[in-house]
Coordinates of C-alpha atoms in Angstrom, one line a residue:
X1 CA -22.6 -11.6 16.5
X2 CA -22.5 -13.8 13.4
X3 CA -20.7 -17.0 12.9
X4 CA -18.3 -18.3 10.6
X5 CA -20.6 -20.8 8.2
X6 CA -17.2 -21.3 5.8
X7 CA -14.2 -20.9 3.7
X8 CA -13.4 -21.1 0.2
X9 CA -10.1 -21.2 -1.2
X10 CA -8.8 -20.7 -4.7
X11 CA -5.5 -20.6 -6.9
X12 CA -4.9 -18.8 -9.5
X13 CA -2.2 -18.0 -12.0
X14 CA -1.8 -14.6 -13.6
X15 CA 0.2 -14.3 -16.3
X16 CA 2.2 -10.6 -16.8
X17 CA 2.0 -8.7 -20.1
X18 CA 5.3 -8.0 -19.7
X19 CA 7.8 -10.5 -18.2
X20 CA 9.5 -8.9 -15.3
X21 CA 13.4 -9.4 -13.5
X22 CA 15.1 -8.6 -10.1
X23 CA 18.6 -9.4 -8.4
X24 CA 17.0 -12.5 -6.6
X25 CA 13.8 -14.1 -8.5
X26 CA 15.4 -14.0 -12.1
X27 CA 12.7 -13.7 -14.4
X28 CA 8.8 -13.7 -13.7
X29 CA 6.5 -14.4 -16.3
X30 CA 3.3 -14.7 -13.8
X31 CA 2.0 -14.9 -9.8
X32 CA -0.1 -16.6 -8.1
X33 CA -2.8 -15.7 -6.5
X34 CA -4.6 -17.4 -3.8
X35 CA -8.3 -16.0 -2.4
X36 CA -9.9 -16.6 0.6
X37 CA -13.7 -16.0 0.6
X38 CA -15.3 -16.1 4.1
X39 CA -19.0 -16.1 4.3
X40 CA -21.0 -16.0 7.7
X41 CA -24.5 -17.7 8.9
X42 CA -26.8 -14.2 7.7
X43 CA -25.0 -15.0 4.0
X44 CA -22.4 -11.5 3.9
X45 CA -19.1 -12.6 2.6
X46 CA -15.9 -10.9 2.9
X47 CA -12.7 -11.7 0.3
X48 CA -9.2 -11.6 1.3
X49 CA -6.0 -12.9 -0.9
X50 CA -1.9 -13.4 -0.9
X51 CA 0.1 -14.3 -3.4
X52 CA 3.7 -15.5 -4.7
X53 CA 6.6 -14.8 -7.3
X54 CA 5.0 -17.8 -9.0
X55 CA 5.9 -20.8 -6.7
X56 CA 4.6 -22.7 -4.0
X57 CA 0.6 -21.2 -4.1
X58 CA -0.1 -24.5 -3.9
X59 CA 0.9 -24.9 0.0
X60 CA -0.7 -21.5 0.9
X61 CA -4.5 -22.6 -0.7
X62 CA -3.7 -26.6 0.8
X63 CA -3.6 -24.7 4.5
X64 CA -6.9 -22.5 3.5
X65 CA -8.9 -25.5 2.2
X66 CA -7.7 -28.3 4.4
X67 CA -6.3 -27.1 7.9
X68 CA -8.4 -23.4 8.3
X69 CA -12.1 -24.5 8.4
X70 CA -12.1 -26.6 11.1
X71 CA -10.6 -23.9 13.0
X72 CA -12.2 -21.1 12.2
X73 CA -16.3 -22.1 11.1
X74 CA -18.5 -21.6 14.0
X75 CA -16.4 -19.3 15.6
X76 CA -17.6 -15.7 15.9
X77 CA -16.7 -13.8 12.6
X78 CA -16.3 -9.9 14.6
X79 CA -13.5 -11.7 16.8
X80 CA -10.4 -11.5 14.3
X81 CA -8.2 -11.0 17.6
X82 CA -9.3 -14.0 18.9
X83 CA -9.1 -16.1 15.5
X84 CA -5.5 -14.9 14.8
X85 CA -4.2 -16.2 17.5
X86 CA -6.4 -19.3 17.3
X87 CA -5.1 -20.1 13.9
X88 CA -1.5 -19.1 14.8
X89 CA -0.7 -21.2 17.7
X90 CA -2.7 -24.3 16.1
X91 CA -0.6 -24.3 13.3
X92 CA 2.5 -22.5 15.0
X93 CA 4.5 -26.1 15.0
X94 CA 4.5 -26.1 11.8
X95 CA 4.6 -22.5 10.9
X96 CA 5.5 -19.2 11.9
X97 CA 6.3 -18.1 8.4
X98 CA 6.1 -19.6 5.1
X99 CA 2.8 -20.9 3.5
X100 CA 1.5 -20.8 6.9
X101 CA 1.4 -17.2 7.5
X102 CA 0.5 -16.3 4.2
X103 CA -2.7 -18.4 4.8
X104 CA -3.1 -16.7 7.5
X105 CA -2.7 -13.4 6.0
X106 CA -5.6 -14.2 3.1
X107 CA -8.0 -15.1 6.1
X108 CA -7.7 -12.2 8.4
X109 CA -7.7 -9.6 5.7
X110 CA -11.3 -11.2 4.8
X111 CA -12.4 -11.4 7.9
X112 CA -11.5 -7.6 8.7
X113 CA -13.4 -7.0 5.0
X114 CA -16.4 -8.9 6.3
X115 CA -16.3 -6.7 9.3
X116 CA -16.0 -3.3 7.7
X117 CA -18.7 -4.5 5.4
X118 CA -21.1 -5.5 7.9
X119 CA -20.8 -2.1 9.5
X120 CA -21.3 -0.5 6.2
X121 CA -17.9 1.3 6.3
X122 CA -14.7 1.3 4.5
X123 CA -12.3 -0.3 6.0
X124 CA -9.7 2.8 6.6
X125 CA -12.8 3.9 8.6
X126 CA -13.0 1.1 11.0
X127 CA -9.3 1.1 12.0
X128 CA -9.6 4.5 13.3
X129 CA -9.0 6.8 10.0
X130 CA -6.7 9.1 9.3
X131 CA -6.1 10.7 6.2
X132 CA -7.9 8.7 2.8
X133 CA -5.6 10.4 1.0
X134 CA -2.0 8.2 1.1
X135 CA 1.4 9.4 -0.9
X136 CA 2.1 6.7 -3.1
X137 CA 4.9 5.2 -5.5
X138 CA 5.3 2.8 -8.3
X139 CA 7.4 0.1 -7.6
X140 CA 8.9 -0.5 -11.0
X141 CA 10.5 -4.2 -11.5
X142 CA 13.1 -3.2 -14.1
X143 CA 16.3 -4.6 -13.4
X144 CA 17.5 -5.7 -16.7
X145 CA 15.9 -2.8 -18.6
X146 CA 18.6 -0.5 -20.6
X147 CA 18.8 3.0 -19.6
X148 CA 16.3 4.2 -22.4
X149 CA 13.8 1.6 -21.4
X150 CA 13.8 2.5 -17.4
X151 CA 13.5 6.5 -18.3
X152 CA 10.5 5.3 -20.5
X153 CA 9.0 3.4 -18.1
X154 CA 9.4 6.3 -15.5
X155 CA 7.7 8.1 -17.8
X156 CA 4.5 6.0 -18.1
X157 CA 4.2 5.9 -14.3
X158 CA 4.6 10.0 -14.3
X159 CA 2.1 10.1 -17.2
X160 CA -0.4 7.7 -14.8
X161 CA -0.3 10.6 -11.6
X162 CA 2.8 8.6 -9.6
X163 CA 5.0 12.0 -7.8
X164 CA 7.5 9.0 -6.2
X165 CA 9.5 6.6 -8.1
X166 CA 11.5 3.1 -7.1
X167 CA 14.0 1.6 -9.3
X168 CA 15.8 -2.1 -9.0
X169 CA 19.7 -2.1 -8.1
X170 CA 21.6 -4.7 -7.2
X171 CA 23.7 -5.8 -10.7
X172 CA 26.6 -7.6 -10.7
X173 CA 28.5 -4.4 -11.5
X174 CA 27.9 -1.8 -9.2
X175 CA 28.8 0.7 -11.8
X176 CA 26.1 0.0 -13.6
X177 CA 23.9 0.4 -10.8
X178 CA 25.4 4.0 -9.9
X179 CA 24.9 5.1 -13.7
X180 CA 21.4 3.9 -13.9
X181 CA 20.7 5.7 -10.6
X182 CA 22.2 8.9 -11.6
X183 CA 20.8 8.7 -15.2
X184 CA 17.1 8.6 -13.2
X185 CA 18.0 11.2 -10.4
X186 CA 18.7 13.8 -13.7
X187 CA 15.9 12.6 -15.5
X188 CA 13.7 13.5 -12.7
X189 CA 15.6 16.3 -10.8
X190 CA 16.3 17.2 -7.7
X191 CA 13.7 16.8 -4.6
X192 CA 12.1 14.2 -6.5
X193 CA 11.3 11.4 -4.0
X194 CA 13.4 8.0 -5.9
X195 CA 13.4 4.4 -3.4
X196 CA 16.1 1.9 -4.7
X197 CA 15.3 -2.0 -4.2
X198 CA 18.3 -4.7 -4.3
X199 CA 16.0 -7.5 -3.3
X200 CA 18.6 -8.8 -1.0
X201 CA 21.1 -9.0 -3.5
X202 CA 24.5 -8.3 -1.6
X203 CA 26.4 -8.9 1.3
X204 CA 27.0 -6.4 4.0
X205 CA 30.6 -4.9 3.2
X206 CA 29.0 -5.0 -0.9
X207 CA 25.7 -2.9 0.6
X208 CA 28.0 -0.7 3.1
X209 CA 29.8 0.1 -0.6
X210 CA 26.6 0.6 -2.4
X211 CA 25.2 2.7 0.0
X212 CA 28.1 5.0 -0.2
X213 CA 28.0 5.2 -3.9
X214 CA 24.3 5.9 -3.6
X215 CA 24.9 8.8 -1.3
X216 CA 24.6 11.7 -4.2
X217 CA 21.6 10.9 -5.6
X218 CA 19.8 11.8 -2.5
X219 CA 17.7 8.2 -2.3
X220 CA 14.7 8.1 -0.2
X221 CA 15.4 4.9 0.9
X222 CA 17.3 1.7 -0.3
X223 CA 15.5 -1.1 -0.1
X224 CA 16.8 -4.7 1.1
X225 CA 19.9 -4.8 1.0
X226 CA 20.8 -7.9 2.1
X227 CA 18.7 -11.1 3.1
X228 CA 16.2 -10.4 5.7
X229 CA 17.6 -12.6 8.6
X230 CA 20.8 -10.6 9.0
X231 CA 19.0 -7.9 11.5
X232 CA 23.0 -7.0 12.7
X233 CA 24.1 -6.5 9.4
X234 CA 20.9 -3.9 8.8
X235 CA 21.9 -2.2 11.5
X236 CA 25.5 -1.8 10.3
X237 CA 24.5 -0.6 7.0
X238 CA 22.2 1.8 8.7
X239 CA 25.7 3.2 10.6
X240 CA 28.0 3.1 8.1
X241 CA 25.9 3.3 4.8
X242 CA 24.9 6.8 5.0
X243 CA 21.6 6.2 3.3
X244 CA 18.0 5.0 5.0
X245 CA 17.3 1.7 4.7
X246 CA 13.7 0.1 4.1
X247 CA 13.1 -3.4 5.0
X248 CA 10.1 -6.0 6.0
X249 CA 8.4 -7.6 3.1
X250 CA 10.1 -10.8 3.9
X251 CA 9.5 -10.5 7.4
X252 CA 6.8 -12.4 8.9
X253 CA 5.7 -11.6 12.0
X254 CA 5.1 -8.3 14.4
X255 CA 8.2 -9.9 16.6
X256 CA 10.8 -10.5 13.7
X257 CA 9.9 -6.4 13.3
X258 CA 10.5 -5.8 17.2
X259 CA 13.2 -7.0 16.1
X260 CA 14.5 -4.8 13.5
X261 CA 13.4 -1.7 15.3
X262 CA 14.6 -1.8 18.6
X263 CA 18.5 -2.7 16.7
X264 CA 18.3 -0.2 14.5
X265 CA 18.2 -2.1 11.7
X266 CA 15.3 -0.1 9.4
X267 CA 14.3 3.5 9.1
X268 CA 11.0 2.5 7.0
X269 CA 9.6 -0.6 8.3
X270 CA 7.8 -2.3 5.5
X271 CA 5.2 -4.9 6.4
X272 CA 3.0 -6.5 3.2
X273 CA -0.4 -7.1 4.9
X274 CA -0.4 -10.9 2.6
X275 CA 2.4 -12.3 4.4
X276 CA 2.8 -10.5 7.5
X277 CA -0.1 -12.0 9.1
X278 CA -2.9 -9.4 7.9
X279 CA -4.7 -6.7 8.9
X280 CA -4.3 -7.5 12.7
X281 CA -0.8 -8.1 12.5
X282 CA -0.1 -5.0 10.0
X283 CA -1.4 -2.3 12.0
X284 CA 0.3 -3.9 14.9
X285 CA 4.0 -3.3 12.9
X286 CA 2.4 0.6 12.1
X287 CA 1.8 1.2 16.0
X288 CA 5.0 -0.9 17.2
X289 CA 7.1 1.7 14.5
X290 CA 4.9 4.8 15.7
X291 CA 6.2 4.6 19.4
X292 CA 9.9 4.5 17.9
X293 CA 9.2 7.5 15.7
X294 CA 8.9 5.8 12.7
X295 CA 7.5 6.5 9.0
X296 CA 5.7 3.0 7.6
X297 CA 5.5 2.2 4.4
X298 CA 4.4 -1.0 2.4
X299 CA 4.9 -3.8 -0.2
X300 CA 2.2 -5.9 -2.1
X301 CA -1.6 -5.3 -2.4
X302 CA -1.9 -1.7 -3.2
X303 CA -5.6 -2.0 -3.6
X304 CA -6.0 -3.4 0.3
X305 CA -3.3 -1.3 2.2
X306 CA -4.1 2.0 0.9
X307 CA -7.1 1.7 3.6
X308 CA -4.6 0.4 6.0
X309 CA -1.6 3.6 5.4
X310 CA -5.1 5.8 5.3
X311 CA -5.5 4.9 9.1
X312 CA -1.2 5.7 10.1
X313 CA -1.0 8.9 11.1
X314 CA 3.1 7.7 10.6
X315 CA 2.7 6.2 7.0
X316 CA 5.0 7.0 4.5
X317 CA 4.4 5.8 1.1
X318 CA 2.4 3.4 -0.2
X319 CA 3.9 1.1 -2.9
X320 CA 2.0 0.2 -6.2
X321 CA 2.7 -2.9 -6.9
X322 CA 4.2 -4.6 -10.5
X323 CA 1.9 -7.0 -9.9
X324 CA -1.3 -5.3 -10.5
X325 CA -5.0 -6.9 -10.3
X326 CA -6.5 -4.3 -12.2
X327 CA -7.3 -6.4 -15.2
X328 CA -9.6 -8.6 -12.2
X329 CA -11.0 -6.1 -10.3
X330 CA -13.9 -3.4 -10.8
X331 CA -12.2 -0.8 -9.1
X332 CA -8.6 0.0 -9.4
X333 CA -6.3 2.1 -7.5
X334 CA -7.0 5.5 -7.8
X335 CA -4.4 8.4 -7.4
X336 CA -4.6 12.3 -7.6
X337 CA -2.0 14.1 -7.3
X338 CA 0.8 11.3 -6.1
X339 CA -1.9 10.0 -4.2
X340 CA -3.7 7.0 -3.5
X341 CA -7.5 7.5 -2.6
X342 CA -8.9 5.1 0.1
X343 CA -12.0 4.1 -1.2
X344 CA -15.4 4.7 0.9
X345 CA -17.1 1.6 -0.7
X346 CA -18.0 -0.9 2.3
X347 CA -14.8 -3.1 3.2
X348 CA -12.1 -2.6 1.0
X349 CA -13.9 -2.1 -1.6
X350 CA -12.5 -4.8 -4.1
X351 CA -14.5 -6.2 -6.7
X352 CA -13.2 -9.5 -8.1
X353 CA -13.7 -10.6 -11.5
X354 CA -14.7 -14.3 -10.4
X355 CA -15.5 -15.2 -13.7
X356 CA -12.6 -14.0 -15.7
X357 CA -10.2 -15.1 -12.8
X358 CA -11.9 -18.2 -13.1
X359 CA -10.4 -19.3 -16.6
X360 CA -6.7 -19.0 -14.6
X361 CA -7.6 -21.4 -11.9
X362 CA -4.6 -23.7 -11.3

């Protein structure tokens, strides 16, 4: 088995085209992104990444440079069990979420690509396969557009192959929010799968009234309600709400979903494979929701996760992310229709731009 020979880490800033608004983070003019490149002894390489809003990247690639390779080089590359827990309990004082498990994150989803490469198949493949082809939705980050610029912007993503839409609620007025939903439920009928997100936005008697408001509009799901650490106040929504509730991208381990699920407190657990704690960890959350009869969906890093939804025989819907790399990367996500195509390149099959990415370097 080959050895870890070492780790390279890099930050990078990405500026968006366009500059994007929720409930929570305000305005977004760029992310960061932060690589992890993982090379062993016989010289194959395999490339993970996380990123941020557009803050603290800095932490997350001091933890991959400074604490991770004296951890992980001259360990055995193949054993990403054994690694993960390695890194988690070296660094578990001072983490368990945070910079810490986004580090984390970056590293095991390149060592699972070094894996799947070095056994020359894609990486769906080597978790166990299921279907390559994964019903997907764009994620649109459009709080603050008017009504004419969200129905446009709907449009774009139906014009690009997208059969599943998600909108941003969670304005100060809840009227607003209701006539912005309704003006998107007529514009795209009835059946037509529509997720709302309120990125935590409101307090549990504000979601419990939201909920309610939303119930004619027939919503897939609404999305965070409130913040993440009120697991209680999930499950009351859930009761009293009427609507299903997806939650998990700020959740950060497979326990704090355990946790979730066995309250019911989510109907569509929602792990994001860069800050969950990987690969390892996010097929974990997929079998953990399976036994309760769960659909999984996702958040972040279309381009990686479609391989992992393509092995849940219990996904849902993959989310396209706003924050698209397909600008730095050979290979972008591919739907037909509504769906994402797992790619059968080695790995998961994405092909940085190391040289454009490089004039974005932090």
């Amino acid at each position: 088995m080959p050895r870890v020979a070492n780790i390279e880490s890099v930050l990078y800033r990405i500026p968006l085209p366009v500059t994007l608004s929720d409930s929570t983070h305000g305005e977004i003019t760029a992310f960061e992104l932060i690589t992890c490149r993982i090379r062993d002894v016989d010289g194959a390489e395999g490339v993970g990444y996380t990123y941020t809003v557009g803050r603290n990247g800095g932490a997350v690639a001091d933890i991959l440079r400074r604490e991770l390779p004296p951890l992980i080089e001259g360990r055995e590359a193949d054993d990403t069990e054994a690694i993960w827990h390695h890194v988690w309990w070296a660094l578990h004082y001072g983490g368990r979420g945070g910079p810490v498990v986004l580090a984390l994150s970056a590293l095991d989803i390149a060592l699972w690509d070094l894996k799947a490469r070095r056994a020359n198949l894609p990486l769906y493949r080597l978790l166990g396969g299921f279907d390559a082809r994964v019903p997907c939705y764009a994620g649109g980050i459009d709080l603050d557009l008017s009504v004419e610029e969200l129905l446009a912007q709907t449009d774009g993503n139906l014009a690009k192959g997208f059969r599943a839409i998600k909108m941003k609620v969670g304005r100060p007025d809840l009227k607003a929010d209701v006539a912005k939903v309704s003006a998107m439920r007529q514009h795209l009928g009835d059946g037509f799968p529509l997720m709302a997100d309120a990125n935590m936005k409101w307090t549990v008697e504000e979601a419990i009234r939201a909920a309610r408001a939303f119930v004619p509009f027939d919503l897939t799901w609404l999305e965070e309600p409130i913040i993440p650490d009120d697991v209680a106040g999930h499950a009351r929504i859930m009761q009293e709400g009427c609507v299903p509730i997806a939650a998990g991208e700020n959740l950060r381990s497979l326990w704090e979903f355990k946790n979730y699920i066995t309250s019911g407190a989510v109907s569509y657990p929602e792990p994001d494979v860069t800050n969950c704690g990987g690969v390892s960890a996010f097929m974990k959350i997929a079998r953990l929701a399976e036994a309760f009869n769960l659909p999984v969906t996702s958040h972040g890093a279309h381009d990686i996760t479609v391989h992992l939804l393509a092995a849940c025989p219990n996904r849902s819907y993959l989310e396209a992310h706003g924050f698209g790399l397909d600008k730095y990367i050979e290979h972008p996500l591919v739907l037909q229709d509504g769906k994402a195509l797992a790619p059968d390149r080695p790995g998961h099959g994405i092909s940085f731009d190391w040289a454009g990415l490089a004039k974005l370097a932090a």
